[in-house]
Coordinates of C-alpha atoms in Angstrom, one line a residue:
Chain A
X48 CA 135.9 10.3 49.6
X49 CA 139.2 9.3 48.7
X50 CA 140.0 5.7 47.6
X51 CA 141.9 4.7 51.0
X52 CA 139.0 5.8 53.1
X53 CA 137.0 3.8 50.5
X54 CA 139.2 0.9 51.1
X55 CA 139.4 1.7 55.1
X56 CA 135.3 1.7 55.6
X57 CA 134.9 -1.6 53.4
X58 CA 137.5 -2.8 55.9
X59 CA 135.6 -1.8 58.8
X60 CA 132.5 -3.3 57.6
X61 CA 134.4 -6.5 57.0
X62 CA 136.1 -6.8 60.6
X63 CA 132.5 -6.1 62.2
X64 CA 130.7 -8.4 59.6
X65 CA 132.9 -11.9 61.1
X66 CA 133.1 -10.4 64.3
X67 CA 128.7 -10.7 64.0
X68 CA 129.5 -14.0 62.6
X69 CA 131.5 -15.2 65.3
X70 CA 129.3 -14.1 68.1
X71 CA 125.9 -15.1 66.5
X72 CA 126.6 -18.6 64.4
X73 CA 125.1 -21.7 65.6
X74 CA 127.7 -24.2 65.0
X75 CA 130.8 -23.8 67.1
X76 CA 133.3 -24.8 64.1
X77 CA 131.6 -22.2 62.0
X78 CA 132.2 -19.3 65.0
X79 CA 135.7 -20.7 65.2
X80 CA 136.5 -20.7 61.3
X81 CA 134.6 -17.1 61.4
X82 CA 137.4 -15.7 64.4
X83 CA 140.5 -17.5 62.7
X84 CA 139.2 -15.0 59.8
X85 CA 138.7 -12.2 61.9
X86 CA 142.4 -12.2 63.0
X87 CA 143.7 -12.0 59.5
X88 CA 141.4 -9.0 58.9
X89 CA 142.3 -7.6 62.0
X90 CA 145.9 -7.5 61.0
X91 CA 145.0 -5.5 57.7
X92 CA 143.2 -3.3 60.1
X93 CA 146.5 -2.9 61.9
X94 CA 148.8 -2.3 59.0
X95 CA 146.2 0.7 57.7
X96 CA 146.7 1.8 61.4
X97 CA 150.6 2.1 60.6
X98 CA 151.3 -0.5 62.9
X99 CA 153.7 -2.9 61.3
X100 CA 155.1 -5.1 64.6
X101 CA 151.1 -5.8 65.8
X102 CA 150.3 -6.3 62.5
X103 CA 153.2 -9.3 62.6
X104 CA 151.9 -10.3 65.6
X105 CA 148.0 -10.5 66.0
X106 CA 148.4 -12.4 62.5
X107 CA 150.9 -15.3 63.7
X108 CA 149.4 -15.3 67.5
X109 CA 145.9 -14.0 67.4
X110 CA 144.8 -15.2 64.5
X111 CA 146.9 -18.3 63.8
X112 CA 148.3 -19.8 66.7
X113 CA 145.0 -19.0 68.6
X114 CA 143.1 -20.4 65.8
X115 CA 144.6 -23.6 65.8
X116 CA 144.0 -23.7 69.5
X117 CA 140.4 -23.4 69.3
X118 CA 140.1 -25.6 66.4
X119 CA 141.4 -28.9 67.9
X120 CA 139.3 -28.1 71.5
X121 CA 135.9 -27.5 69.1
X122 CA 137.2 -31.2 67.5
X123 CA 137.4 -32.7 71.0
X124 CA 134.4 -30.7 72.3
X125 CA 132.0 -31.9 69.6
X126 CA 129.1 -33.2 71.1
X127 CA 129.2 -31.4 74.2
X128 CA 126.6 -29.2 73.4
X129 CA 123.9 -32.1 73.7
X130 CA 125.5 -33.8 76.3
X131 CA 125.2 -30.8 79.0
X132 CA 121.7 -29.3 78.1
X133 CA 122.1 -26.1 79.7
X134 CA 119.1 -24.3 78.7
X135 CA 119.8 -21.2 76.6
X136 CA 119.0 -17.6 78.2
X137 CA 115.1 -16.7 76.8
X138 CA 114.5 -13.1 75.1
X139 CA 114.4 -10.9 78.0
X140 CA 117.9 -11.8 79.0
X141 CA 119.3 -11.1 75.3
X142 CA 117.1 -8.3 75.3
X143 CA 119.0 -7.0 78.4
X144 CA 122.2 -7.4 77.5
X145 CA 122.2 -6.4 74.3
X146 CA 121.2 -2.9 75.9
X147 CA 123.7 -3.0 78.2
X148 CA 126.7 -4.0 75.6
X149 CA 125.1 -1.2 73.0
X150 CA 125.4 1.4 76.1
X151 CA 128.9 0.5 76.8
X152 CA 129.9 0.6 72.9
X153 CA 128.0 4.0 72.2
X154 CA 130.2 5.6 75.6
X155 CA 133.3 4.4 73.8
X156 CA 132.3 5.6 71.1
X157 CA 131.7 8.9 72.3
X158 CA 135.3 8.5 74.2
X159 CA 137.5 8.0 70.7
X160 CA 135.3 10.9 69.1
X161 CA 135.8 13.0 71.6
X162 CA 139.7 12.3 72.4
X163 CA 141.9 15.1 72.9
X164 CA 143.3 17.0 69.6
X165 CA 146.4 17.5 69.3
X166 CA 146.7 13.8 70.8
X167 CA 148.9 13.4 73.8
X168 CA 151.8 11.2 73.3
X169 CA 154.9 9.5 74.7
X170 CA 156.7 9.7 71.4
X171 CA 159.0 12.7 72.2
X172 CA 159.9 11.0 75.5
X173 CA 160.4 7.4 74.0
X174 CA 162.5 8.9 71.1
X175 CA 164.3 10.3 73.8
X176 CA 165.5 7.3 75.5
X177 CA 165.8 5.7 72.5
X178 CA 168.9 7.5 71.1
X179 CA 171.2 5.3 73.2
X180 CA 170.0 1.9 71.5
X181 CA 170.5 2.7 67.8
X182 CA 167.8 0.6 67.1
X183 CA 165.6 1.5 63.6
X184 CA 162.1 -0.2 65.1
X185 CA 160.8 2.1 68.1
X186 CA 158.4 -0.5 69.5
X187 CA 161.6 -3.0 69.3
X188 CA 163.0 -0.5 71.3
X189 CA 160.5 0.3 73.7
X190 CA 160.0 -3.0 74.3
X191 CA 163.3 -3.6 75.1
X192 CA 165.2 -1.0 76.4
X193 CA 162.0 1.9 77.6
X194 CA 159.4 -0.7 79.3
X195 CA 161.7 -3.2 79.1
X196 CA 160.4 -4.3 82.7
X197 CA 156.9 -5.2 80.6
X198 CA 159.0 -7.6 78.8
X199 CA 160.3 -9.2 81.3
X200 CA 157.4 -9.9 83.1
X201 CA 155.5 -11.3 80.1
X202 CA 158.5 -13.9 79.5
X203 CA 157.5 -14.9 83.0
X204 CA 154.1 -15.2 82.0
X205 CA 154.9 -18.1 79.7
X206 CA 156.6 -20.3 81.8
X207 CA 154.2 -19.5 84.3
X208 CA 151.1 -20.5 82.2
X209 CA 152.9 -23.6 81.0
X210 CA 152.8 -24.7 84.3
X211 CA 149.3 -24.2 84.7
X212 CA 148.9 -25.9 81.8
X213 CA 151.0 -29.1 82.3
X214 CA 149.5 -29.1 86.4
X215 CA 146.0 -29.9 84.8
X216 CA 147.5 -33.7 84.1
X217 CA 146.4 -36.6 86.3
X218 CA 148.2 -38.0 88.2
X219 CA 149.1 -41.3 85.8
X220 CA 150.4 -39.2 82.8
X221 CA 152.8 -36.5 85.2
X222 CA 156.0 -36.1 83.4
X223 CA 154.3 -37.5 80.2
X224 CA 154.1 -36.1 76.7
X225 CA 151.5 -33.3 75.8
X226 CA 148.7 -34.0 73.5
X227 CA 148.1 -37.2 71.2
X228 CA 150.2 -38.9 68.8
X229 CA 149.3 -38.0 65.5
X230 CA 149.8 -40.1 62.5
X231 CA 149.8 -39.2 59.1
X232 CA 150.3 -41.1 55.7
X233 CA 154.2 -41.4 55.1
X234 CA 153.6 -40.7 51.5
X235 CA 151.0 -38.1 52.2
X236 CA 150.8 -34.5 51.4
X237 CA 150.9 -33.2 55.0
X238 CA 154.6 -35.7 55.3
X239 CA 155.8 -33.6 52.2
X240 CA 154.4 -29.9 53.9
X241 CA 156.7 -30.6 56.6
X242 CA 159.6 -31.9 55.0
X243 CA 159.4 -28.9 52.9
X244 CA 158.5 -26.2 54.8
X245 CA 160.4 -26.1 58.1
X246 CA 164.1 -25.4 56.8
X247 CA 162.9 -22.3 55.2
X248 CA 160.2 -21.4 58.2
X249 CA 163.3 -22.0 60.4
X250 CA 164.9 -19.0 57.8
X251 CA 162.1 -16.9 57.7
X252 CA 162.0 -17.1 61.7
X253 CA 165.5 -16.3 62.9
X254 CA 165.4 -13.4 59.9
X255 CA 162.8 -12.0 61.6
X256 CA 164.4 -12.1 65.3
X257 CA 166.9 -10.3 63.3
X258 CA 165.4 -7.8 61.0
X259 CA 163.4 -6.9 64.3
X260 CA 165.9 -3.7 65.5
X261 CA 165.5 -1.8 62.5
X262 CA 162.4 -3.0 60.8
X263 CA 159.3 -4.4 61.9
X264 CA 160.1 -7.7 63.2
X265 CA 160.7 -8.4 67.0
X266 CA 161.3 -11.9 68.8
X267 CA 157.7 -13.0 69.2
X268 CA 156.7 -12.9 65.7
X269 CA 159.6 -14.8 64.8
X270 CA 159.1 -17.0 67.9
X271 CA 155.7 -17.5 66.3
X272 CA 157.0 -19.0 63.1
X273 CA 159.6 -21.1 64.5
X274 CA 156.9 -23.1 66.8
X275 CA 154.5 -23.0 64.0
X276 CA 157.5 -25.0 61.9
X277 CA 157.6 -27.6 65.0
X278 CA 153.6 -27.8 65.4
X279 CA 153.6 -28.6 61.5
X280 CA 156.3 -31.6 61.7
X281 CA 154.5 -32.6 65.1
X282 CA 151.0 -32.7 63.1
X283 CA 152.4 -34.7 60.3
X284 CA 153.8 -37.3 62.6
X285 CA 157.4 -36.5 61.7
X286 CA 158.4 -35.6 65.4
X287 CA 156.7 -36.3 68.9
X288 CA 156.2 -33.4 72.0
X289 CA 159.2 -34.5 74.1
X290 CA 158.1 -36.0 77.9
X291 CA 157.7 -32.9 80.1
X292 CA 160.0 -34.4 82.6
X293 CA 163.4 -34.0 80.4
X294 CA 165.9 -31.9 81.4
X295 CA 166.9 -30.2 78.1
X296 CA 163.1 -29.1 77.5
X297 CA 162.8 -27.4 80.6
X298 CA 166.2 -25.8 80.4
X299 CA 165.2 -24.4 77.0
X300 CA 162.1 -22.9 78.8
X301 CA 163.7 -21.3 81.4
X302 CA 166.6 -19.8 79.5
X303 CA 165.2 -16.8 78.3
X304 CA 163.6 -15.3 81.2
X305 CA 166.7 -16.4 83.3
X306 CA 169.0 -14.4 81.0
X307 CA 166.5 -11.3 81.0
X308 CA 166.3 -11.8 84.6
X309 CA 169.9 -12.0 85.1
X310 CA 170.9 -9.1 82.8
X311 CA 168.4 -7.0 84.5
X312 CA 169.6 -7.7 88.6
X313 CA 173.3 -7.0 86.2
X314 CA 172.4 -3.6 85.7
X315 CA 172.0 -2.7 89.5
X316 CA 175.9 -3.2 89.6
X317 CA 176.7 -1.1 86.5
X318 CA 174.6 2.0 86.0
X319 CA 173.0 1.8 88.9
X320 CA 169.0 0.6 88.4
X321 CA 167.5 -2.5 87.6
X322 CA 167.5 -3.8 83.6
X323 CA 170.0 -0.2 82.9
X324 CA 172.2 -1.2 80.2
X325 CA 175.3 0.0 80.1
X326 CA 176.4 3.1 77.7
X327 CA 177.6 2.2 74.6
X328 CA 177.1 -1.5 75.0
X329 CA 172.9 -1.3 74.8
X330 CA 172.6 -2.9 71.6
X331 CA 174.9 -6.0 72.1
X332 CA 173.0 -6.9 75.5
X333 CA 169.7 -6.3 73.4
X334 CA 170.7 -8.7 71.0
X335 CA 171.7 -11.2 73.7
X336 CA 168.0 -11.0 75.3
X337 CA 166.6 -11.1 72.3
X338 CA 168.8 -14.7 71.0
X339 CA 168.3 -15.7 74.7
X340 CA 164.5 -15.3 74.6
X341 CA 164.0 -16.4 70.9
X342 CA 163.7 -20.5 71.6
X343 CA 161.9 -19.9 75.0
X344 CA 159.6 -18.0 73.5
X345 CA 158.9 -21.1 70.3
X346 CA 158.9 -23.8 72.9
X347 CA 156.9 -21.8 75.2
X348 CA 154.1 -21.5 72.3
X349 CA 154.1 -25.0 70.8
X350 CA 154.0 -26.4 74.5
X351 CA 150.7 -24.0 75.5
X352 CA 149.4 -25.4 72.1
X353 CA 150.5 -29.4 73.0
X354 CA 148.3 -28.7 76.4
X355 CA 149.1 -31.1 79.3
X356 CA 150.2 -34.3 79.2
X357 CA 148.2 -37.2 77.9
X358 CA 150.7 -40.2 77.5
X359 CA 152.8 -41.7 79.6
X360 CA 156.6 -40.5 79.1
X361 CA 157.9 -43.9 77.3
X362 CA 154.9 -44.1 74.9
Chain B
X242 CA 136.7 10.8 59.5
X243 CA 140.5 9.9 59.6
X244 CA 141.3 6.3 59.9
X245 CA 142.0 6.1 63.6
X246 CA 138.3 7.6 64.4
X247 CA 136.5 5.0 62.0
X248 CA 138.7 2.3 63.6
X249 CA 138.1 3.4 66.6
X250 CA 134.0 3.6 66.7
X251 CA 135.0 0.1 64.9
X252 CA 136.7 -1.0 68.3
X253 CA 134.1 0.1 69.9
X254 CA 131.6 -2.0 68.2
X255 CA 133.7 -5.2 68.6
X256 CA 134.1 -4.4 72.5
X257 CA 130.2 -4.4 72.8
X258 CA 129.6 -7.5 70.6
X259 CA 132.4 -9.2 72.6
X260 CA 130.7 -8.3 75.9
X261 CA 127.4 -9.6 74.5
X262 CA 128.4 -12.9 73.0
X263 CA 130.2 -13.5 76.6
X264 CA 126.9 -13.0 78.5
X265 CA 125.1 -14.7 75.7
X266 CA 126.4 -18.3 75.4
X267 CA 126.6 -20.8 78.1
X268 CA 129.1 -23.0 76.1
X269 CA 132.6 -22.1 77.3
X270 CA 134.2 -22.3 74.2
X271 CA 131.6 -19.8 72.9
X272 CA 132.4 -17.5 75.9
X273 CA 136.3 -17.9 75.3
X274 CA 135.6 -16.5 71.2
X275 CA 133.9 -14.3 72.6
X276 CA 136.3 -12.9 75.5
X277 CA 139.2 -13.0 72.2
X278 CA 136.8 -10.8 70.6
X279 CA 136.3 -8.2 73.2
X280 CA 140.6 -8.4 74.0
X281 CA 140.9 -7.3 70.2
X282 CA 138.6 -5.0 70.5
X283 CA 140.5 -3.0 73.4
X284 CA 144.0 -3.5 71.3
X285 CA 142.4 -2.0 68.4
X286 CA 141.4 1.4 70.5
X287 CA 145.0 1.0 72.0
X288 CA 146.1 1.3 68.7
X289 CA 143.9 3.9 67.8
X290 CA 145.8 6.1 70.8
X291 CA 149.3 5.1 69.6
X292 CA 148.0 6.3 66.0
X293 CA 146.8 9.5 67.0
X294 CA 149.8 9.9 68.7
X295 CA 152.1 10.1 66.0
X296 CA 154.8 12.5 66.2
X297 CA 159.1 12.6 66.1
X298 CA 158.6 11.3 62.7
X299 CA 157.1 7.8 63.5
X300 CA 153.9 6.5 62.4
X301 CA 152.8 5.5 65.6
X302 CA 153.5 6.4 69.4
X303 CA 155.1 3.4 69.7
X304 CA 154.6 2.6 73.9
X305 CA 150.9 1.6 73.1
X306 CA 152.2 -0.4 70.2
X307 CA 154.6 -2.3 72.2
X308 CA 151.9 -2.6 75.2
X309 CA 149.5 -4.2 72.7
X310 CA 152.4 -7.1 71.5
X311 CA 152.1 -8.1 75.0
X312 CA 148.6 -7.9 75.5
X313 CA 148.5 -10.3 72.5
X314 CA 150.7 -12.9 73.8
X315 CA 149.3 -12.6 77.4
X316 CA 146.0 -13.2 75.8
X317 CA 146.8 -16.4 74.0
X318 CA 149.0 -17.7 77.0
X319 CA 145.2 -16.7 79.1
X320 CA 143.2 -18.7 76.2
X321 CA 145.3 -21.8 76.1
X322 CA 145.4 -22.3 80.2
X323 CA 141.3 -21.5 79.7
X324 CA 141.6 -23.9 76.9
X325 CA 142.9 -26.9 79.1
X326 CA 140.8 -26.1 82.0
X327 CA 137.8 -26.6 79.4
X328 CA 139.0 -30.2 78.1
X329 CA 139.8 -31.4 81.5
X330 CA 136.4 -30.7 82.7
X331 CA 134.7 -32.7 79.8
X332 CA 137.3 -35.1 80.4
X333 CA 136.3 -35.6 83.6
X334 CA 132.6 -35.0 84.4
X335 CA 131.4 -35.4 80.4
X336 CA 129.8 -31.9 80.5
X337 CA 131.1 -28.3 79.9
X338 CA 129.4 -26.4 82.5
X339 CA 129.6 -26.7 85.9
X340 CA 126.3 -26.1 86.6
X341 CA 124.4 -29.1 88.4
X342 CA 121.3 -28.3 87.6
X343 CA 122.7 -29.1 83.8
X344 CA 122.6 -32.9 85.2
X345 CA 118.6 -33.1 85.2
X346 CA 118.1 -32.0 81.8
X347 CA 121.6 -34.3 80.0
X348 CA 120.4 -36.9 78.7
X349 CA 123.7 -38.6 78.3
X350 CA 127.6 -38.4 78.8
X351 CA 129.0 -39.9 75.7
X352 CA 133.1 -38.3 76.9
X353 CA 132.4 -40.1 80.6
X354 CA 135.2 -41.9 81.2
X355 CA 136.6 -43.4 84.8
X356 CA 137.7 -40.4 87.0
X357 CA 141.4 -39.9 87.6
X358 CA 142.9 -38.1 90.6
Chain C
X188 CA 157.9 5.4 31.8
X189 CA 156.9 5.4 35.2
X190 CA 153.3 6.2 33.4
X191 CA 153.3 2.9 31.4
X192 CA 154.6 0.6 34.9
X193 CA 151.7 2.4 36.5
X194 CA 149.2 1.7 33.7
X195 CA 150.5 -1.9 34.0
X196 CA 150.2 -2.0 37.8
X197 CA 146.6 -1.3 37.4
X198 CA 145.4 -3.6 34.3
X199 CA 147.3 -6.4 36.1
X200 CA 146.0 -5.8 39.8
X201 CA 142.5 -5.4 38.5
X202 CA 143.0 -9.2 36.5
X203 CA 143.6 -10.5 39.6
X204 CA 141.3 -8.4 41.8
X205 CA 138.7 -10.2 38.9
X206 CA 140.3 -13.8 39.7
X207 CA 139.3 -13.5 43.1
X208 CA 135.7 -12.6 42.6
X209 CA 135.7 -15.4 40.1
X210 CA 136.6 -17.9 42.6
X211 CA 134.7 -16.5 45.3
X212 CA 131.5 -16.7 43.4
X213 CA 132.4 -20.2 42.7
X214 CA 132.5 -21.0 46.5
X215 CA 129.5 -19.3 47.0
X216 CA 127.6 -21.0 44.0
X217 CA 129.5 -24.6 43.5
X218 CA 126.9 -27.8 45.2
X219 CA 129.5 -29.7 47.2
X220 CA 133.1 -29.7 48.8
X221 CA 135.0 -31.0 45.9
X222 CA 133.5 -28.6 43.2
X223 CA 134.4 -25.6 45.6
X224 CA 137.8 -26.4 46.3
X225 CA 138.5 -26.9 42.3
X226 CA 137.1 -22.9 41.7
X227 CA 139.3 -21.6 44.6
X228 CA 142.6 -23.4 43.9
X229 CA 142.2 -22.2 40.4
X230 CA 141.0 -19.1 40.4
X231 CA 142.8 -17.6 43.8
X232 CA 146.4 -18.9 42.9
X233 CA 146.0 -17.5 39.5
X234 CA 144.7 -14.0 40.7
X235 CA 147.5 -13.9 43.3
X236 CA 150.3 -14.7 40.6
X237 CA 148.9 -11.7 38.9
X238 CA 148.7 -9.7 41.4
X239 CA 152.0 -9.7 42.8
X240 CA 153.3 -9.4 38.8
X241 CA 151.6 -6.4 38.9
X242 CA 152.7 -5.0 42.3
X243 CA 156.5 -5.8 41.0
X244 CA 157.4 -2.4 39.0
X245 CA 156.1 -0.8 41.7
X246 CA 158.8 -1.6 44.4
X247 CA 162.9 -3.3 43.9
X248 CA 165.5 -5.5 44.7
X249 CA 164.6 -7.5 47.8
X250 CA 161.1 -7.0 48.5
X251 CA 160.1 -8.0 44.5
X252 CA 162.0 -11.0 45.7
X253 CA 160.0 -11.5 48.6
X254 CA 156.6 -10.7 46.9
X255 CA 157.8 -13.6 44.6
X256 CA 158.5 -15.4 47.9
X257 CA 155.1 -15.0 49.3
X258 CA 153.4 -16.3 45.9
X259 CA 155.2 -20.0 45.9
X260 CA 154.2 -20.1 49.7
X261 CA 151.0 -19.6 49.5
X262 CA 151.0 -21.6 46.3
X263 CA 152.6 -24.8 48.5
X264 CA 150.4 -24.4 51.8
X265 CA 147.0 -24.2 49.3
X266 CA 148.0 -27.0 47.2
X267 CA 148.7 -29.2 50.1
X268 CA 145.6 -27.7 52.1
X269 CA 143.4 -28.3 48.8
X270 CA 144.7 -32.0 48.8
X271 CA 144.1 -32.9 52.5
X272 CA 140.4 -31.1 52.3
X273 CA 139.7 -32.9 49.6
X274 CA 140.6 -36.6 50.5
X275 CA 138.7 -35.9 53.8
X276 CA 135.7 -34.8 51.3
X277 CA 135.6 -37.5 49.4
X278 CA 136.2 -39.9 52.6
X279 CA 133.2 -38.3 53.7
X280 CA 131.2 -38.8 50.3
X281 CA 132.2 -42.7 50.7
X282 CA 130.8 -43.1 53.7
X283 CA 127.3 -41.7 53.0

């Protein structure tokens, strides 16, 4: 047994230790402190796995942008559990489906032990395609040039649930700002965190929009850090969500997917199919989605986070 | 075992204790851990594939990789709208479930507040 | 040479793998909130500092520069975190 398999079974154990102590603790904080946890994990599981870009991502977005999701709805949530008294399912229903969950683990399993070796894969054919983009990242350019359709659709998935989101106001508070106000001690530590922090998160961010064509990187991750700079300022009181209702919000919303959109129905003139990108000039137009998409993508995330609107526009 | 088999009995594992805390817990918040869990559960044996499927001198097939970015964001974008659905409801009624029977046995509504449209 | 950054790599990694366990026992055996946070603030900064010294001969250039990077940033978010948990502790203490 070599070190790195040493390393890769403690790791394994690890993951499947919080994951237990997610599903099993009593206290909802304690299950949601457990999953924030998980996530970080998780992304170590991902790097061993050789894969840098969800490595990037499940840490910023699963385990960190999702974590601070479920944290503030436990905070609001405390004392739910007493107030609803639903009665909790006895023994023979645990019993149950704990049989039925081990069956369906034990047949996957048996699945990944018995895939097929030599693995089939679309490598060859993506490396293929990818010749024409001169990108260095392969997912980068998978995502944006092979199944860059995918892509295109999840930026419409953002706006889309934003909506959702935002529809769930009442009536009084439509066109409001999302989420409290929070308020924070002007000569506090958290004041000083986000003076500090966001010029060089801002940095960080756009480097990693950029570093994403040749090294792992991409748009979401650095999407992630750039709301993360804007959730951290809005935590410490330093700025406010903006009303819903103003114009420059929803224009930076809809920008990305627009420009995606419109590049894509663009290549039907040129080469001839939708989202084709013209020979030769495939990496500029990637770059332009990817500039394009970078502040929908930040806005879109701090907003889902914000939730709908609780105050009214002026206040 | 190569990494990408122990990971992937490891994914394995997380699907079923996903599925179970999902049936398990009547809370919603509970359930929507739980329903994370499970998610990264079927990344990780996506990721698994892609890892097996290395070849052209990458580490990883890369169209799993890039399918799995997605999945992640779709999954947040899925837990945040589930999210606000949640905090509405105990806005408005007081109680997470929407089970009326759960009104015989509460014994009080300490979130009640007047009911908006 | 390369023998001597190695042997260096190791003694400097395992200080700081040793740190950690340090600190981590500490959570585990430390009575209340405020103890805690003083054995992990201490001990984890410390272990990282060393650890990312000891990681530098191994790589160059930029990404020494960003190891570096990574220490003072987790060095600002714990110091800030560690003073926000702790005035909430002791707000708490007060109250009891």
């Amino acid at each position: 047994m070599t070190i790195a398999s040493a390393i890769y079974i403690g790791l394994a154990v690890l993951v499947l230790a919080l994951a237990g102590w997610t599903t099993f603790a009593r206290d909802d904080y304690a299950a949601i402190v457990g999953f924030v946890t998980y996530g970080l994990l998780l992304s170590l599981v991902w790097v061993s796995l050789s894969s840098h870009d969800i490595a990037l991502t499940e840490a910023g977005i699963g385990g960190g942008v999702t974590g601070v999701l479920l944290l503030g709805a436990g905070a609001r949530l405390r004392g739910a559990r007493e107030s609803t008294g639903v009665k909790l399912p006895g023994i023979a229903q645990r019993v149950s489906a704990a049989a039925l969950c081990t069956s369906i683990s034990v047949g996957l399993a048996l699945a990944v032990l018995i895939l097929p070796d030599p693995a089939p894969t679309l490598a060859p054919s993506a490396a293929a395609s990818l010749a024409a983009t001169e990108m260095g990242n392969p997912v980068s350019a998978v995502l944006l040039a092979y199944r860059a359709l995918d892509t295109l659709l999840e930026s419409a998935v953002l706006p889309l649930t934003l909506i959702g989101v935002w529809s769930l106001a009442s009536d009084r508070f439509w066109g409001g700002r999302p989420g409290l106000q929070y308020r924070a001690d002007r000569e506090g530590v958290l004041v000083f965190l986000a003076q500090l922090l966001p010029p060089f998160g801002v940095l960080m961010g756009i480097h990693m929009v950029w570093i994403g064509t040749d090294h792992p990187g991409g748009k979401f991750q650095g999407g992630t850090i750039l709301a993360a700079m804007w959730i951290l300022t809005r935590m410490a009181g330093i700025t406010d969500t903006p009303s819903i209702s103003r114009r420059w919000l929803r224009i930076v919303l809809i920008t990305g997917p627009a420009a995606f959109l419109a590049i894509g129905l663009a290549g039907f003139a040129m080469p001839g199919t939708f989202l084709a990108y013209p020979a030769g000039f495939a990496k500029p137009i990637i770059l332009v989605i990817e500039a394009a998409m970078t502040p929908s993508i930040a806005a879109a995330l701090a907003l889902l986070l914000a939730g709908p609107p609780e105050r009214k526009p002026n206040g | 075992m190569s990494a990408a088999t122990l990971f992937g009995i490891c994914s394995a594992a997380l699907v079923g204790l996903g599925l179970y805390g999902l049936i398990i817990h009547p809370q919603p918040l509970r359930k929507i851990l739980a329903f994370n869990l499970l998610g990264s559960g079927v990344f990780l044996l996506f990721g698994v594939v892609a890892r097996r499927g290395a070849a052209s001198g990458m580490g990883g097939d890369p169209v799993p990789q890039a399918l799995v970015i997605t999945g992640i964001v779709v999954a947040f974008s899925a837990t945040a709208l589930a999210v606000a659905l949640l905090l509405r409801l105990f806005h408005e009624t007081g109680r997470t479930t929407l089970n009326t029977d759960a009104s015989k046995n509460a014994s009080n509504n300490p979130a009640r507040k007047s009911t908006d449209s | 040479m390369r023998f001597i950054l190695d042997i260096f790599t190791v003694i400097l990694v395992s200080a700081g793998a040793f740190f950690f366990l340090a600190g981590t026992v500490g959570l585990l055996r430390f009575p209340d909130t405020l103890t805690r946070l003083h054995a992990l603030t201490k001990a984890d900064n410390l272990g990282l500092g060393l650890v990312v010294i000891g990681l530098l001969p191994q790589t160059g250039g930029l990404y020494a520069a960003k190891l570096v990077g990574v220490w003072l940033l987790v060095l600002v978010a714990s110091s800030a975190v560690s003073q926000l948990i702790g005035r909430a502790a002791r707000r708490g203490m007060l109250q009891k």
